[in-house]
Structure formats: C-alpha cells, structure tokens
mmCIF file with all atom_site columns, C-alpha atoms in Angstrom:
data_model
loop_
_atom_site.group_PDB
_atom_site.id
_atom_site.type_symbol
_atom_site.label_atom_id
_atom_site.label_alt_id
_atom_site.label_comp_id
_atom_site.label_asym_id
_atom_site.label_entity_id
_atom_site.label_seq_id
_atom_site.pdbx_PDB_ins_code
_atom_site.Cartn_x
_atom_site.Cartn_y
_atom_site.Cartn_z
_atom_site.occupancy
_atom_site.B_iso_or_equiv
_atom_site.pdbx_formal_charge
_atom_site.auth_seq_id
_atom_site.auth_comp_id
_atom_site.auth_asym_id
_atom_site.auth_atom_id
_atom_site.pdbx_PDB_model_num
ATOM 1  C CA . CYS A 1 1  ? 0.281   -0.432  0.072  1.00 76.00 ? 1  CYS A CA 1
ATOM 2  C CA . VAL A 1 2  ? 1.613   3.413   -1.050 1.00 89.00 ? 2  VAL A CA 1
ATOM 3  C CA . LEU A 1 3  ? 0.451   4.650   2.615  1.00 92.00 ? 3  LEU A CA 1
ATOM 4  C CA . ARG A 1 4  ? 2.700   2.141   3.661  1.00 89.00 ? 4  ARG A CA 1
ATOM 5  C CA . PHE A 1 5  ? 5.805   3.322   1.283  1.00 89.00 ? 5  PHE A CA 1
ATOM 6  C CA . LEU A 1 6  ? 4.796   6.951   2.817  1.00 92.00 ? 6  LEU A CA 1
ATOM 7  C CA . ARG A 1 7  ? 4.946   6.058   7.034  1.00 91.00 ? 7  ARG A CA 1
ATOM 8  C CA . GLU A 1 8  ? 8.304   4.061   6.239  1.00 89.00 ? 8  GLU A CA 1
ATOM 9  C CA . ALA A 1 9  ? 10.008  6.371   3.763  1.00 92.00 ? 9  ALA A CA 1
ATOM 10 C CA . HIS A 1 10 ? 8.877   9.566   4.451  1.00 94.00 ? 10 HIS A CA 1
ATOM 11 C CA . PRO A 1 11 ? 7.196   9.917   8.259  1.00 92.00 ? 11 PRO A CA 1
ATOM 12 C CA . ASP A 1 12 ? 6.274   13.026  8.435  1.00 94.00 ? 12 ASP A CA 1
ATOM 13 C CA . VAL A 1 13 ? 4.536   13.321  4.670  1.00 94.00 ? 13 VAL A CA 1
ATOM 14 C CA . PHE A 1 14 ? 1.148   11.641  6.114  1.00 93.00 ? 14 PHE A CA 1
ATOM 15 C CA . ASP A 1 15 ? -0.648  12.945  9.286  1.00 95.00 ? 15 ASP A CA 1
ATOM 16 C CA . ALA A 1 16 ? -2.613  9.703   9.781  1.00 93.00 ? 16 ALA A CA 1
ATOM 17 C CA . GLU A 1 17 ? -4.518  11.641  12.514 1.00 95.00 ? 17 GLU A CA 1
ATOM 18 C CA . ARG A 1 18 ? -6.066  13.757  10.151 1.00 97.00 ? 18 ARG A CA 1
ATOM 19 C CA . TRP A 1 19 ? -6.492  10.701  7.969  1.00 96.00 ? 19 TRP A CA 1
ATOM 20 C CA . SER A 1 20 ? -7.699  8.629   10.579 1.00 97.00 ? 20 SER A CA 1
ATOM 21 C CA . ALA A 1 21 ? -10.295 6.723   8.259  1.00 98.00 ? 21 ALA A CA 1
ATOM 22 C CA . LEU A 1 22 ? -8.186  6.623   5.383  1.00 96.00 ? 22 LEU A CA 1
ATOM 23 C CA . ALA A 1 23 ? -4.961  5.515   7.907  1.00 96.00 ? 23 ALA A CA 1
ATOM 24 C CA . ALA A 1 24 ? -7.659  2.517   9.165  1.00 97.00 ? 24 ALA A CA 1
ATOM 25 C CA . HIS A 1 25 ? -8.691  1.761   6.000  1.00 96.00 ? 25 HIS A CA 1
ATOM 26 C CA . ALA A 1 26 ? -5.128  1.032   4.970  1.00 94.00 ? 26 ALA A CA 1
ATOM 27 C CA . ASP A 1 27 ? -4.143  -0.917  8.181  1.00 94.00 ? 27 ASP A CA 1
ATOM 28 C CA . ALA A 1 28 ? -7.191  -2.951  7.624  1.00 96.00 ? 28 ALA A CA 1
ATOM 29 C CA . CYS A 1 29 ? -5.716  -4.146  3.913  1.00 93.00 ? 29 CYS A CA 1
ATOM 30 C CA . GLU A 1 30 ? -2.086  -4.471  5.424  1.00 91.00 ? 30 GLU A CA 1
ATOM 31 C CA . GLY A 1 31 ? -3.657  -6.911  7.909  1.00 92.00 ? 31 GLY A CA 1
ATOM 32 C CA . LEU A 1 32 ? -5.082  -8.871  5.072  1.00 94.00 ? 32 LEU A CA 1
ATOM 33 C CA . ALA A 1 33 ? -2.880  -11.308 3.698  1.00 92.00 ? 33 ALA A CA 1
ATOM 34 C CA . VAL A 1 34 ? -2.516  -10.930 0.282  1.00 91.00 ? 34 VAL A CA 1
ATOM 35 C CA . PHE A 1 35 ? -0.993  -7.431  1.796  1.00 88.00 ? 35 PHE A CA 1
ATOM 36 C CA . GLN A 1 36 ? 1.076   -9.948  3.820  1.00 86.00 ? 36 GLN A CA 1
ATOM 37 C CA . GLU A 1 37 ? 2.824   -12.102 0.935  1.00 86.00 ? 37 GLU A CA 1
ATOM 38 C CA . ILE A 1 38 ? 4.000   -8.936  -1.387 1.00 84.00 ? 38 ILE A CA 1
ATOM 39 C CA . ALA A 1 39 ? 5.426   -6.940  1.674  1.00 72.00 ? 39 ALA A CA 1
ATOM 40 C CA . GLN A 1 40 ? 9.034   -6.113  1.305  1.00 72.00 ? 40 GLN A CA 1
ATOM 41 C CA . PRO A 1 41 ? 11.201  -6.444  4.268  1.00 69.00 ? 41 PRO A CA 1
ATOM 42 C CA . PRO A 1 42 ? 12.399  -3.748  6.817  1.00 64.00 ? 42 PRO A CA 1
#
C-alpha cells in the first residue's frame, strides 16, 4: 500500500490523525494475507 511506503520512507508526510479513516482502512488492508505476502522486508 502506498501509505505503508509513506510511513516507512517519509514518516512526516502523511498525517494519520488528520486522515484517520484512510489510515484505518490502510491498516485493515495491510492486515490481509494478500498484502502480507507481497510486503518488502524491512
């Protein structure tokens, strides 16, 4: 997910408090097996 990239590479760009619904949706997506299968190692 692009928000994962932003959070990892540019942590000050995305304001999760301002966009809480979007952040929650992205977190839910990241919890899905299909997202975990394609995750890059840290």
